[in-house]
Structure formats: C-alpha cells, structure tokens
XYZ file of C-alpha atoms in Angstrom:
672
model
C 37.297 15.315 10.642
C 34.198 17.200 11.814
C 32.866 16.190 15.244
C 29.067 16.547 14.906
C 26.961 14.987 12.143
C 23.269 15.594 11.470
C 21.530 12.689 9.728
C 18.800 14.123 7.501
C 16.838 10.905 7.162
C 14.930 8.245 9.074
C 14.561 4.471 9.377
C 17.288 1.953 8.783
C 19.605 4.240 6.812
C 19.628 6.797 9.643
C 20.452 3.993 12.087
C 23.121 2.702 9.683
C 24.866 6.068 9.402
C 24.625 6.601 13.166
C 26.332 3.253 13.834
C 29.450 4.151 11.817
C 29.496 7.731 13.112
C 29.410 6.455 16.686
C 32.269 4.043 15.942
C 34.299 6.992 14.628
C 33.585 9.003 17.780
C 31.287 11.526 16.132
C 28.349 13.172 17.897
C 25.127 12.485 15.987
C 21.930 14.483 15.565
C 18.651 12.895 14.473
C 15.677 14.699 12.963
C 12.162 13.339 13.251
C 8.573 13.960 12.206
C 5.406 13.673 14.252
C 5.076 10.041 13.118
C 8.657 9.223 14.168
C 8.801 10.729 17.662
C 9.548 7.311 19.178
C 11.366 5.842 16.193
C 14.478 3.731 16.500
C 16.696 6.208 14.641
C 15.908 8.887 17.217
C 17.188 6.673 20.034
C 20.273 5.758 17.960
C 21.581 9.338 17.999
C 22.973 11.565 20.743
C 20.317 14.240 20.302
C 17.261 14.802 18.154
C 15.270 17.696 16.692
C 11.583 17.691 15.744
C 11.132 19.045 12.209
C 7.400 18.850 11.456
C 4.416 16.756 10.474
C 4.169 13.177 9.325
C 4.015 13.914 5.593
C 7.532 14.087 4.079
C 6.852 17.529 2.606
C 6.085 18.708 6.146
C 9.293 17.298 7.639
C 12.048 15.365 5.849
C 11.769 17.487 2.695
C 11.994 20.844 4.570
C 15.551 21.799 3.714
C 15.650 25.065 5.635
C 14.186 23.517 8.782
C 16.821 20.773 8.649
C 19.606 23.311 8.168
C 18.299 25.313 11.114
C 18.434 22.110 13.193
C 22.063 21.693 12.114
C 22.893 25.241 13.176
C 21.156 24.918 16.535
C 22.916 21.642 17.375
C 26.357 22.666 16.127
C 26.449 20.074 13.341
C 29.246 20.789 10.880
C 28.093 18.140 8.392
C 24.834 16.654 7.103
C 24.455 13.084 5.813
C 21.330 12.853 3.632
C 21.090 9.035 3.484
C 19.028 8.029 0.447
C 15.656 9.281 -0.720
C 14.218 12.579 0.545
C 16.867 15.300 -0.026
C 19.809 13.032 -0.868
C 19.833 13.963 -4.570
C 18.410 17.470 -4.231
C 20.837 19.956 -5.740
C 19.130 22.905 -4.035
C 19.678 21.297 -0.630
C 23.304 20.546 -1.440
C 23.798 24.183 -2.442
C 21.974 25.422 0.668
C 24.350 23.378 2.832
C 27.325 24.945 1.058
C 25.878 28.424 1.457
C 25.411 27.789 5.185
C 28.997 26.573 5.591
C 27.851 23.011 6.372
C 29.475 19.986 4.753
C 27.101 17.968 2.572
C 28.155 14.307 2.734
C 27.716 13.665 -0.938
C 28.874 14.829 -4.348
C 29.204 18.480 -5.374
C 26.077 20.323 -6.420
C 27.201 20.325 -10.051
C 27.389 16.513 -10.161
C 23.910 16.136 -8.655
C 22.569 18.599 -11.215
C 24.285 16.804 -14.095
C 22.958 13.379 -13.105
C 19.646 14.525 -11.625
C 17.926 14.589 -14.997
C 18.022 11.166 -16.650
C 17.747 12.696 -20.097
C 20.544 15.244 -19.533
C 22.711 12.550 -17.947
C 22.310 10.309 -20.985
C 23.367 13.138 -23.268
C 26.425 13.688 -21.090
C 27.245 9.977 -21.028
C 26.937 9.753 -24.787
C 29.606 12.442 -25.074
C 31.778 10.533 -22.579
C 31.560 7.379 -24.693
C 29.392 5.399 -22.268
C 26.992 3.079 -24.214
C 23.280 4.018 -24.152
C 19.991 2.211 -24.817
C 18.260 3.526 -27.972
C 15.658 6.122 -26.960
C 14.501 9.727 -26.725
C 15.935 11.866 -23.908
C 15.055 15.349 -25.160
C 13.062 18.281 -23.804
C 10.013 18.056 -26.081
C 7.278 16.677 -23.820
C 4.315 17.006 -26.148
C 2.330 13.739 -25.764
C 1.849 13.242 -29.511
C 5.544 13.870 -30.154
C 6.525 11.402 -27.424
C 4.190 8.813 -28.908
C 5.749 9.306 -32.344
C 9.186 8.756 -30.782
C 7.968 5.556 -29.145
C 6.525 4.374 -32.465
C 9.877 5.043 -34.123
C 11.875 3.236 -31.423
C 9.586 0.198 -31.643
C 7.578 -1.529 -28.934
C 7.819 -2.474 -26.188
C 9.123 0.816 -24.814
C 9.790 2.041 -21.297
C 8.525 5.441 -20.125
C 10.642 6.751 -17.238
C 10.430 9.862 -15.097
C 13.458 11.955 -15.987
C 13.978 12.996 -12.360
C 12.919 9.619 -10.995
C 14.242 6.705 -9.055
C 13.055 3.772 -6.956
C 10.737 2.490 -9.682
C 8.404 5.488 -9.413
C 7.181 7.178 -12.575
C 7.931 4.177 -14.787
C 5.700 2.248 -17.205
C 6.235 -0.508 -19.787
C 4.116 0.040 -22.914
C 3.471 -2.907 -25.207
C 1.781 -1.112 -28.128
C 0.866 2.312 -29.463
C -2.765 2.054 -28.310
C -1.682 1.863 -24.659
C 0.839 4.701 -24.827
C -1.313 7.759 -24.043
C -2.832 6.351 -20.859
C 0.531 5.032 -19.606
C 2.184 8.386 -20.301
C -0.473 10.298 -18.349
C -0.180 7.962 -15.362
C 3.612 8.105 -15.443
C 3.600 11.912 -15.524
C 1.177 12.127 -12.580
C 3.310 9.812 -10.469
C 6.501 11.657 -11.464
C 5.032 15.027 -10.549
C 3.819 13.703 -7.206
C 7.089 11.991 -6.288
C 9.673 14.394 -7.718
C 7.873 17.638 -8.521
C 8.802 17.185 -12.195
C 6.676 15.343 -14.770
C 9.304 15.234 -17.523
C 9.863 11.746 -18.968
C 12.143 9.942 -21.377
C 11.417 7.024 -23.705
C 13.674 3.996 -24.206
C 13.531 0.671 -25.984
C 12.499 -1.965 -23.462
C 15.097 -4.721 -23.560
C 14.012 -8.344 -23.492
C 15.270 -10.463 -20.564
C 17.717 -7.798 -19.346
C 19.778 -7.859 -16.179
C 20.194 -4.852 -13.910
C 23.853 -4.568 -12.936
C 25.271 -1.565 -11.119
C 28.782 -0.459 -10.291
C 29.740 1.163 -6.987
C 32.134 4.061 -7.514
C 33.971 6.313 -5.077
C 35.944 9.476 -5.774
C 37.843 11.861 -3.512
C 38.741 15.528 -3.727
C 42.299 14.684 -4.826
C 41.123 13.372 -8.207
C 41.235 9.648 -7.374
C 38.335 7.419 -8.441
C 37.809 3.665 -8.003
C 35.044 1.119 -8.566
C 34.180 -1.407 -5.877
C 32.895 -3.958 -8.363
C 29.309 -4.779 -9.210
C 25.957 -5.694 -7.723
C 23.285 -7.674 -9.546
C 19.874 -6.123 -8.819
C 17.867 -7.948 -11.470
C 15.209 -9.443 -9.194
C 12.576 -6.711 -9.009
C 8.862 -6.153 -8.536
C 7.122 -3.075 -9.907
C 10.555 -1.877 -11.106
C 11.808 -1.837 -7.514
C 14.627 -4.043 -6.299
C 13.817 -7.037 -4.091
C 17.072 -9.020 -4.059
C 20.607 -7.730 -4.600
C 23.809 -9.732 -4.693
C 27.514 -9.280 -5.225
C 29.387 -10.223 -7.243
C 27.028 -10.637 -10.211
C 26.625 -14.331 -11.149
C 28.417 -15.199 -14.373
C 30.409 -11.969 -14.512
C 33.730 -12.370 -16.307
C 36.865 -10.467 -15.332
C 36.891 -8.755 -18.727
C 33.291 -7.539 -18.504
C 33.731 -6.463 -14.883
C 36.721 -4.362 -15.899
C 34.855 -2.866 -18.871
C 31.813 -1.952 -16.789
C 33.955 -0.654 -13.937
C 35.979 1.568 -16.227
C 32.792 2.846 -17.909
C 31.407 3.721 -14.468
C 34.586 5.564 -13.517
C 34.430 7.442 -16.832
C 30.852 8.458 -15.987
C 31.949 9.729 -12.575
C 34.918 11.638 -13.969
C 32.678 13.244 -16.609
C 30.873 15.156 -13.850
C 33.878 15.676 -11.524
C 32.314 13.358 -9.007
C 33.198 13.200 -5.293
C 31.976 10.645 -2.763
C 29.833 7.526 -3.156
C 27.907 6.982 -6.368
C 26.322 4.133 -8.256
C 26.301 3.816 -12.022
C 23.441 1.579 -13.122
C 23.576 -0.455 -16.311
C 21.105 -2.648 -18.121
C 22.785 -5.734 -19.611
C 21.567 -8.005 -22.390
C 22.071 -11.800 -22.377
C 24.959 -11.504 -24.852
C 26.870 -9.258 -22.427
C 26.234 -5.884 -24.049
C 25.524 -3.238 -21.431
C 24.019 0.237 -21.514
C 24.040 3.179 -19.125
C 20.702 3.742 -17.340
C 21.401 6.348 -14.691
C 23.756 7.406 -11.939
C 22.512 7.613 -8.381
C 24.460 10.360 -6.649
C 24.154 8.881 -3.155
C 24.600 5.724 -1.128
C 22.375 2.859 -2.298
C 19.985 0.758 -0.227
C 21.959 -2.316 -1.288
C 25.413 -1.024 -0.301
C 25.858 -3.730 2.404
C 26.507 -6.482 -0.158
C 29.463 -4.467 -1.456
C 30.705 -4.022 2.107
C 30.438 -7.779 2.631
C 32.590 -8.754 -0.358
C 35.182 -5.964 -0.043
C 35.453 -5.663 3.743
C 35.165 -1.862 3.636
C 32.681 0.383 5.473
C 31.244 2.613 2.751
C 29.665 5.059 5.185
C 33.080 5.583 6.781
C 34.490 6.236 3.320
C 31.759 8.819 2.749
C 32.498 10.640 5.979
C 36.258 10.647 5.499
C 36.031 11.868 1.897
C 33.578 14.601 2.962
C 36.192 15.692 5.507
C 38.749 16.027 2.698
C 40.657 12.776 3.216
C 41.862 10.731 0.222
C 40.515 7.313 -0.753
C 41.981 4.698 1.607
C 42.951 2.244 -1.169
C 43.826 2.159 -4.850
C 41.985 0.143 -7.502
C 44.718 -2.482 -7.449
C 44.298 -2.981 -3.706
C 40.595 -3.792 -3.965
C 39.454 -7.393 -4.238
C 36.415 -9.656 -3.903
C 36.022 -12.236 -1.140
C 33.028 -14.573 -1.076
C 29.452 -13.833 -2.083
C 26.731 -11.723 -0.447
C 22.949 -11.523 -0.922
C 20.542 -8.911 0.420
C 16.770 -9.324 0.753
C 14.536 -6.338 1.411
C 11.883 -7.212 3.982
C 8.805 -5.118 3.343
C 5.411 -4.648 4.964
C 3.485 -5.649 1.874
C 1.248 -8.389 0.508
C 2.862 -10.178 -2.457
C -0.385 -12.035 -3.177
C -2.146 -8.724 -3.803
C 0.286 -7.124 -6.195
C 2.785 -6.283 -3.424
C 0.332 -3.784 -1.978
C 1.888 -2.077 1.066
C 0.565 -3.178 4.456
C -0.174 -0.706 7.229
C -0.243 -1.608 10.909
C 1.671 -2.331 14.095
C 4.357 -5.013 14.390
C 3.294 -6.799 17.549
C 6.088 -9.352 17.093
C 9.394 -8.995 15.236
C 12.081 -11.555 16.044
C 15.194 -12.170 13.956
C 17.753 -15.006 13.987
C 21.161 -14.416 15.598
C 22.864 -11.643 13.637
C 25.091 -8.600 13.629
C 23.703 -5.151 12.838
C 25.184 -2.497 10.531
C 28.502 -4.340 10.227
C 29.839 -7.363 8.397
C 29.014 -10.898 9.500
C 27.577 -14.138 8.138
C 24.073 -12.875 8.940
C 23.544 -9.123 9.118
C 20.341 -7.161 9.663
C 20.054 -3.431 9.046
C 16.685 -2.361 10.412
C 14.903 0.778 11.472
C 11.846 -0.647 13.202
C 11.244 -3.017 16.093
C 8.378 -4.841 17.765
C 5.696 -2.372 18.787
C 6.444 0.060 15.952
C 3.803 1.059 13.425
C 4.276 1.025 9.661
C 2.514 4.182 8.475
C 1.364 5.225 4.988
C 3.757 8.180 4.990
C 7.063 6.421 4.244
C 8.578 3.455 2.453
C 7.218 0.219 4.016
C 10.640 -1.372 4.542
C 10.998 -3.266 7.810
C 14.627 -4.335 7.480
C 17.348 -5.547 5.146
C 18.613 -9.089 5.661
C 22.144 -9.571 4.329
C 24.079 -12.849 4.336
C 27.452 -13.881 3.055
C 29.075 -17.171 2.156
C 32.220 -18.547 0.617
C 30.258 -18.848 -2.641
C 26.797 -18.074 -3.967
C 25.280 -21.394 -3.004
C 26.385 -21.089 0.612
C 25.063 -17.528 0.761
C 21.754 -18.646 -0.728
C 21.447 -21.479 1.803
C 22.107 -19.068 4.668
C 19.470 -16.705 3.313
C 16.901 -19.516 3.145
C 17.655 -20.489 6.735
C 17.633 -16.926 8.067
C 14.334 -16.029 6.360
C 12.769 -19.146 7.848
C 13.743 -18.046 11.360
C 12.106 -14.592 11.245
C 8.954 -14.228 13.334
C 6.768 -11.287 12.304
C 3.182 -10.708 13.443
C 0.859 -7.755 13.059
C 0.768 -7.034 9.335
C 1.438 -8.626 5.968
C 5.083 -9.090 4.957
C 6.982 -10.506 1.985
C 9.098 -12.872 4.127
C 7.492 -16.113 2.921
C 7.665 -14.870 -0.678
C 11.372 -14.070 -0.341
C 12.038 -17.573 0.937
C 10.173 -19.092 -2.013
C 12.233 -16.867 -4.294
C 15.482 -18.116 -2.750
C 14.314 -21.716 -3.246
C 13.128 -21.185 -6.817
C 15.052 -23.155 -9.440
C 15.619 -20.125 -11.674
C 17.149 -18.090 -8.870
C 19.167 -21.059 -7.584
C 20.637 -21.532 -11.066
C 21.258 -17.766 -11.448
C 18.881 -17.574 -14.426
C 18.308 -13.897 -13.668
C 16.569 -11.019 -15.398
C 14.321 -8.135 -14.402
C 11.243 -10.166 -15.368
C 12.082 -13.188 -13.205
C 9.194 -12.730 -10.768
C 6.630 -12.488 -13.577
C 8.296 -15.306 -15.506
C 8.240 -17.611 -12.470
C 4.850 -16.481 -11.211
C 3.287 -19.934 -10.909
C 6.056 -21.338 -8.728
C 6.495 -18.159 -6.680
C 2.757 -17.822 -6.027
C 1.613 -21.418 -5.519
C -2.003 -22.221 -4.618
C -2.686 -21.901 -0.915
C -2.512 -25.293 0.787
C -4.873 -26.347 3.547
C -3.286 -26.654 6.967
C -2.131 -30.169 7.796
C -3.408 -31.987 10.860
C -0.087 -31.349 12.601
C -0.394 -27.600 11.937
C -3.967 -27.599 13.243
C -2.836 -29.543 16.308
C -0.037 -27.041 16.920
C -2.620 -24.271 16.872
C -4.829 -26.134 19.351
C -2.050 -26.886 21.833
C -0.935 -23.236 21.609
C -4.433 -22.298 22.778
C -4.145 -24.809 25.619
C -0.702 -23.485 26.550
C -2.102 -19.954 26.520
C -4.721 -21.163 28.993
C -2.031 -22.538 31.274
C -1.644 -26.121 30.069
C 1.994 -26.103 28.964
C 2.425 -29.899 28.926
C 0.298 -32.913 28.142
C -0.382 -35.138 31.130
C 1.968 -37.858 29.932
C 4.898 -35.427 30.141
C 4.125 -34.254 33.672
C 6.088 -35.895 36.461
C 3.750 -35.007 39.310
C 0.071 -34.087 39.530
C -1.117 -31.419 41.950
C -2.108 -32.708 45.347
C -5.558 -31.105 45.079
C -7.334 -32.498 41.952
C -9.760 -29.553 41.925
C -6.810 -27.199 41.335
C -5.711 -28.998 38.165
C -5.995 -27.124 34.847
C -5.126 -30.060 32.595
C -8.596 -31.302 31.724
C -8.882 -33.716 34.654
C -12.413 -34.986 35.293
C -13.822 -37.277 37.971
C -14.898 -39.778 35.341
C -11.492 -39.656 33.651
C -12.875 -38.510 30.310
C -12.906 -34.983 28.879
C -13.769 -33.669 25.381
C -13.575 -30.149 23.991
C -14.564 -29.002 20.503
C -12.747 -26.260 18.584
C -13.431 -24.472 15.323
C -10.422 -23.092 13.491
C -10.750 -20.923 10.419
C -8.086 -22.015 7.923
C -8.123 -19.606 4.979
C -11.851 -19.677 4.135
C -12.503 -23.172 5.500
C -13.853 -23.920 8.966
C -12.100 -26.917 10.549
C -14.036 -28.901 13.150
C -11.590 -30.331 15.694
C -11.988 -32.061 19.028
C -9.505 -33.042 21.679
C -10.193 -35.704 24.241
C -8.587 -36.738 27.452
C -9.011 -40.353 28.481
C -7.382 -40.763 31.866
C -3.707 -39.852 31.202
C -3.938 -39.936 27.389
C -4.811 -37.010 25.083
C -6.384 -37.600 21.657
C -6.800 -35.330 18.622
C -9.575 -35.763 16.062
C -10.111 -34.056 12.708
C -11.844 -35.752 9.762
C -10.972 -39.220 10.943
C -10.362 -41.441 13.915
C -8.820 -39.949 17.072
C -5.024 -40.148 17.255
C -2.659 -39.784 20.198
C -1.488 -36.298 21.157
C 1.409 -35.180 23.359
C 3.094 -31.806 23.682
C 5.517 -29.609 25.553
C 5.304 -25.810 25.409
C 7.872 -23.214 26.406
C 6.782 -19.611 26.933
C 9.135 -17.388 24.920
C 7.377 -14.058 25.457
C 3.811 -13.006 26.248
C 1.567 -14.966 23.898
C 4.438 -16.693 22.066
C 5.306 -20.367 22.587
C 7.905 -22.817 21.379
C 6.094 -26.141 20.886
C 7.123 -29.742 20.560
C 4.236 -31.888 19.373
C 3.869 -35.626 18.960
C 0.784 -36.464 16.887
C 0.111 -40.132 16.206
C 3.778 -40.864 16.936
C 5.231 -38.188 14.588
C 7.113 -35.221 16.052
C 6.661 -31.604 14.931
C 8.251 -28.372 16.143
C 6.955 -24.836 15.796
C 6.762 -21.400 17.308
C 3.205 -20.143 17.684
C 2.140 -16.585 18.463
C -1.317 -16.223 19.982
C -2.770 -12.799 19.232
C -6.409 -12.663 20.302
C -8.270 -15.101 18.076
C -5.376 -15.364 15.630
C -2.780 -18.119 15.752
C 0.436 -17.600 13.776
C 2.089 -21.003 13.364
C 5.752 -20.673 12.320
C 7.178 -23.990 11.130
C 9.442 -25.317 8.398
C 10.404 -21.812 7.344
C 6.832 -20.670 6.683
C 3.917 -19.217 8.628
C 0.342 -20.469 8.624
C -2.430 -18.237 9.941
C -5.326 -19.878 11.788
C -8.180 -18.176 13.576
C -10.099 -19.461 16.549
C -13.760 -19.193 15.601
C -16.413 -18.555 18.231
C -19.735 -19.520 16.640
C -21.780 -17.514 19.154
C -19.656 -14.385 18.893
C -19.727 -14.442 15.076
C -23.355 -15.457 14.670
C -24.321 -11.916 13.662
C -21.495 -11.451 11.164
C -22.816 -10.329 7.771
C -20.417 -11.123 4.965
C -22.421 -8.956 2.542
C -22.453 -5.845 4.731
C -20.668 -3.780 2.106
C -23.388 -4.508 -0.445
C -21.032 -4.858 -3.374
C -18.870 -1.920 -2.344
C -15.191 -1.590 -3.197
C -13.037 -0.481 -0.276
C -9.708 1.327 -0.024
C -6.872 -1.184 0.527
C -4.910 1.414 2.510
C -5.012 5.081 3.477
C -4.340 7.330 0.507
C -5.545 10.075 -1.840
C -7.885 9.754 -4.816
C -6.060 11.131 -7.860
C -8.369 10.096 -10.712
C -11.837 8.589 -11.181
C -12.803 6.890 -14.442
C -16.488 6.187 -13.805
C -19.681 7.837 -12.556
C -23.002 6.614 -11.227
C -24.927 4.756 -13.902
C -21.891 3.585 -15.875
C -21.718 -0.052 -16.907
C -18.391 -1.717 -16.121
C -16.777 -5.025 -16.985
C -14.650 -7.164 -14.712
C -11.108 -5.765 -14.654
C -12.061 -2.252 -15.765
C -10.089 0.544 -14.071
C -12.436 2.466 -11.759
C -10.185 4.901 -9.941
C -6.546 5.494 -9.023
C -5.269 6.034 -5.485
C -1.889 7.317 -4.418
C -0.255 5.891 -1.303
C 3.411 5.824 -0.323
C 4.154 7.849 -3.488
C 2.947 4.975 -5.695
C -0.208 4.764 -7.775
C -2.639 1.900 -7.151
C -5.453 1.249 -9.615
C -8.757 -0.077 -8.243
C -10.357 -2.533 -10.691
C -13.927 -3.748 -11.035
C -14.183 -7.247 -9.498
C -17.114 -8.252 -11.755
C -19.491 -6.954 -14.408
C -22.090 -4.520 -13.095
C -23.426 -0.983 -12.886
C -21.898 1.791 -10.806
C -24.499 2.783 -8.217
C -22.554 5.466 -6.389
C -19.068 7.025 -6.202
C -18.413 8.144 -2.635
C -15.348 10.378 -3.112
C -13.943 13.028 -5.445
C -10.482 13.582 -6.896
C -8.199 15.000 -4.207
C -10.037 13.411 -1.280
C -8.048 11.600 1.397
C -9.515 8.204 2.310
C -8.895 5.886 5.228
C -8.092 2.189 5.107
C -11.284 0.230 4.446
C -13.361 3.228 3.324
C -16.045 2.332 0.785
C -15.077 3.903 -2.529
C -17.615 2.768 -5.109
C -20.853 0.776 -4.928
C -21.488 -1.612 -7.833
C -24.733 -3.507 -8.434
C -25.901 -5.996 -10.988
C-alpha cells in the first residue's frame, strides 16, 4: 500500500476519502482553490496545496498543477473523487506517465465509457440491452432531427460526454427539437468541452436503477447489488435507496450479471457504476457507465457493510477483491437524501450565501450507522456560484424500507439551517408523500406529484406567531414568563420582564408572514402575560433556553396548549423550526421601512444568482408575452432561462452575451 494520497477534489467527497485514508494510516494531501482556502476538506487532510482561482478551470481542472502538487508533497497516488477530473482520460494517462497511481480504472476503460455513444456501441456488441436511439458521429442538426422523427417522440437528447443531468433535454415534438438541441449542445460544450449528443426514445414512467461493480487487477469482478435513483429533479438525483423496492432475485441477478459483462467488456478495474433505465414490466436497458465512485455510494455501504473507498484504495495498490460474489449479501434498507442550497419553489434554483446556522441531529460521519451525514460544509461557510450547491448527504438505514423512511423523516425534521434557501423541507414532504411511501417510483415522480409536493403556502398559526414573539423577548433578555420565575429581583427598576408601577404593560409587534403583515400585541397584567392576534387576548407562558448566540429552544403555553420549537433570531428574521418544518417571520419596523419602494426596479427583471449571459432572445422595442424566453444565464454549469413575467414591451437590455452579472443585477426593463 502507498503511504501518501493526494485527493484531487473538494467538499464532502474529499472529506469522505480523507476519513477512510486516515483510518488506514495514510498521509493525505488536500488541494484547494481561492474560494476554498478555509474549507472543511483542507482541515481534514494532513497538508494542503493551493492550486489556483475559484473557477474550476483555474483550479480543480488543472491536471498538471495537481500533478505538480503530488510530486512536491510526495504523494504516490491520486484519488479523483467524482466530478472534475475523475473521468478524464488525459488526467488518468498523465498520472501514469508521472509514475503516480490513479485511484480509478485504466485509461482505456475511461476512454471506452467516456463517450455515451461509443459506450452504447460497445455494450451492444457485449449483449447488454440498449434503448432504441441514435448514438453515431453525424451531428448535423437536420440529420439528428430526422433520427428523432424516426425514433418517435418523446425523445431524450443527451450530451455524449455528459453526466449529472447536464446537457440533457426531453423533446415532446418535432417543432421543439431544434431549440432544445441548440441549448443542449451549449450546455454540453460548457460543462464537458464537447457538444456531441445522442438521441434516445424517452421511456414512459421509467425507473433509474444502477448496479455497483468492482473489479481488481487479478481479473475478479463482482456486483454489490443495486441502487434505485428514480427520484430526480432536472435529471439530477435527489433520493437514492438500496435495495431497489420491488426488485426480485431473478432480476437483480440479471442486472448484476449484465453490469459485470459491461465492466469485463472494457477490462475494468476499480469502482464503477452501470446505470440502467427500467420499464414497469421489468425490461431494462443500458444507459451509461460511470467510471468512478458515485455520490450515492453510502447506501451500498450501508446494506453491504463494506467501505467502498477502502476497496478503491486497496485495489489501486494491487490487492485482490476482499470477497467473492457468493460472500456478498444485503442487510436492511438504506436511503440517501441530497441536501442542497437551492429553492425548490423556484425550479430548484441554486441559492448562494453564507450558512449562519447548520445543526444536524445526532449522527455518525463517513461511516455506517443508523443516521449518517457526509458533509463538506459547516456553519459559517459560504455556498459560492463556482461549485455544486450540495451542503451534505443524509443517509439512514433501517431493518426495512419503512423504518428507514421513518428515520429519514425524523432526521430531516431535526436539521436547523439558516442563511440561504435549502431543499430540506421539500425532502421531508417527499418522504411523507404517498407515492414515495408506497414505492410508486419513476423518474417523473416529482412532476407527477407536484401538487402534493408543492402545497400552497399556509399562513403562520397563532402559536407560530407567538413563538416568534417570545423569541424576540428572549433575545432581549426575557427568557421566562413571570409565572415561571421563582423569585423577582430585589430592585424593581432592574427588572427586564415588563414590570410597570401600575401593573399593566402592552407592546405592539408587526410580523411579516409571507406577504401579510400580522398585527400582534402582548400584554402583562400583574403576573399574567396575554397574547392577542385577530381576537380576544389569551394567556401566554414560556420558557426559553439559549442554545447558541441568537438561537433558542422554546416551550410555549398559549391559551393552555403547549408548543415546542427552536427559533433562530437573525437580525429582523425569525426562523421558527417546529414539527419538522421551518416558518420564516420577519420583524417589521414601520418607521425603518417607511421609505421602502416596492416598485424601485420599475418593471426590471433581475439576475437570480451570479452567472454569465450566454444568449439573448430579445432587443429593445420587442413585444413579449408572459412566459416568453428573454435570455439564458449559465450558473453552476447549468442553464437557467429568464422568462417574461407578463405581457409588455422591452425597454432596455442591460447586458450582452458573454457578460458576467452579479446576483440581483437588473437584466431587462419591460414596460406596458
């Protein structure tokens, strides 16, 4: 075994690899960009090397700079993680040329599977079933459209060199093909440096099932069963679980053997994942092979009891597989949820900002347990526009699927995150959804269950409003209502609990709840507190415990009914965490906000995040209809189309193609 490992990645996967390497006694080397100087993965390693600017092409994609860091630090091996250079055949070859072990498959296997179209041709020869489609080299747009017409709609356009849902479009009819193809090619070129695409028949209500394979240098190859990754948004996985619900022993064996055949066809070594699309009747088709460790590998670790990163390192060092196929088995059920900085209510648009609070339930990290969290960020860290907006992966296990699902619901409800938008509440709704609970899974589940997964926003209840108010009082020093205090201060003038000479005290509050202003008053009558909102005053008692600066654990009794919550006070904002959900309230100061002008932008459309303008469809003077595409931005290697919010006339376009824009920048002015 080598003794020094450089981890050519960042975030949670770099921390994950470092954890196993440390357990094996290996010295670890981190690399970091300008944006990651204080990142968690840097602290997780024994030493670290700065490799460039914040943009990936200026740092994590600089193969020669990374190899130079390996040479300088004495690293004999490089683990690429996933993303960045993990499936880059040139980097794999450069490692070999430099005499450094690449913890991954041989260069030839990466090359064979790196092109989706070439891989499908290879799999067809190996007898692995394929979805009907065109995987050839002719990229003429009219030819590709004729192929799509022949296959029959709907079709799926996919970047040949792609992955992670990038460079992928569903096309419902021939009229929409040309525009979808152009957009797909732009995104593919930006993400992978290759705009080649393939066309496939888009299957109705399919499931995404993948098989984990491992092969060593002695010619042994095994499959570690399957993962169901059907629950996706924007073609990117949200929930993964193992084993796949409803999987029969016969189908598992057939898919496993097909995956092993795929690996053997390219003389594979190391960890790989063969992804299949499966129809409701059980027929399955090869999609692609990812020649690296997958984001969702922890669910496989949970059900098999094996550390897949350790397997990778040992196989890279020339050791044989530790077990045979017959020795592998499944125990229990595991589910993984990807926690992202994104806003599900706005098309899962990534959210940029600083995590002022990030608290998780009791858990283990980077190893197996009932509740496991693999994360690469912590409170105080900033989610930037340069990298994937993942905050952490929450993985749970149970004796069966229902127990695992229940643990996931509970764990999601105990996460406290403040500072930017996250998908935590959405994930919990997903876990509670009837379709997911009954394992009625397919890649369109989120769209199919849209109404239940995106319910109308409910007004805050009186108890939630009261929790917000008492959090303000606690923040001002009043941690307990008078009734719960055993002794009053000797000097009445030193009391901070609302005491007045006359025995009565009233204070008015305005809380902004969504777009509604709530008028609330609290009163103290001798030793009794009262709460009033749209009705008669009711009794109010509370106890508050300071958990951390600005964060309180509250017990509230309102009109005789008890409520419990954790509330984070951040300036004017109150984040009320209760019953597994979070409700955002804002303390409104009428004087301070008297000059606010809600129409300051004058009909302008603003950038939802920092990014680059890659296409503009309108010019000043154009008439647009509500929903028309105005321009396309690229951020986090994904395209985001800005749509007209209403009918009108374009008054001015403030940027040109290629311009970088900041979050909130006015893009286009539209008038009536």
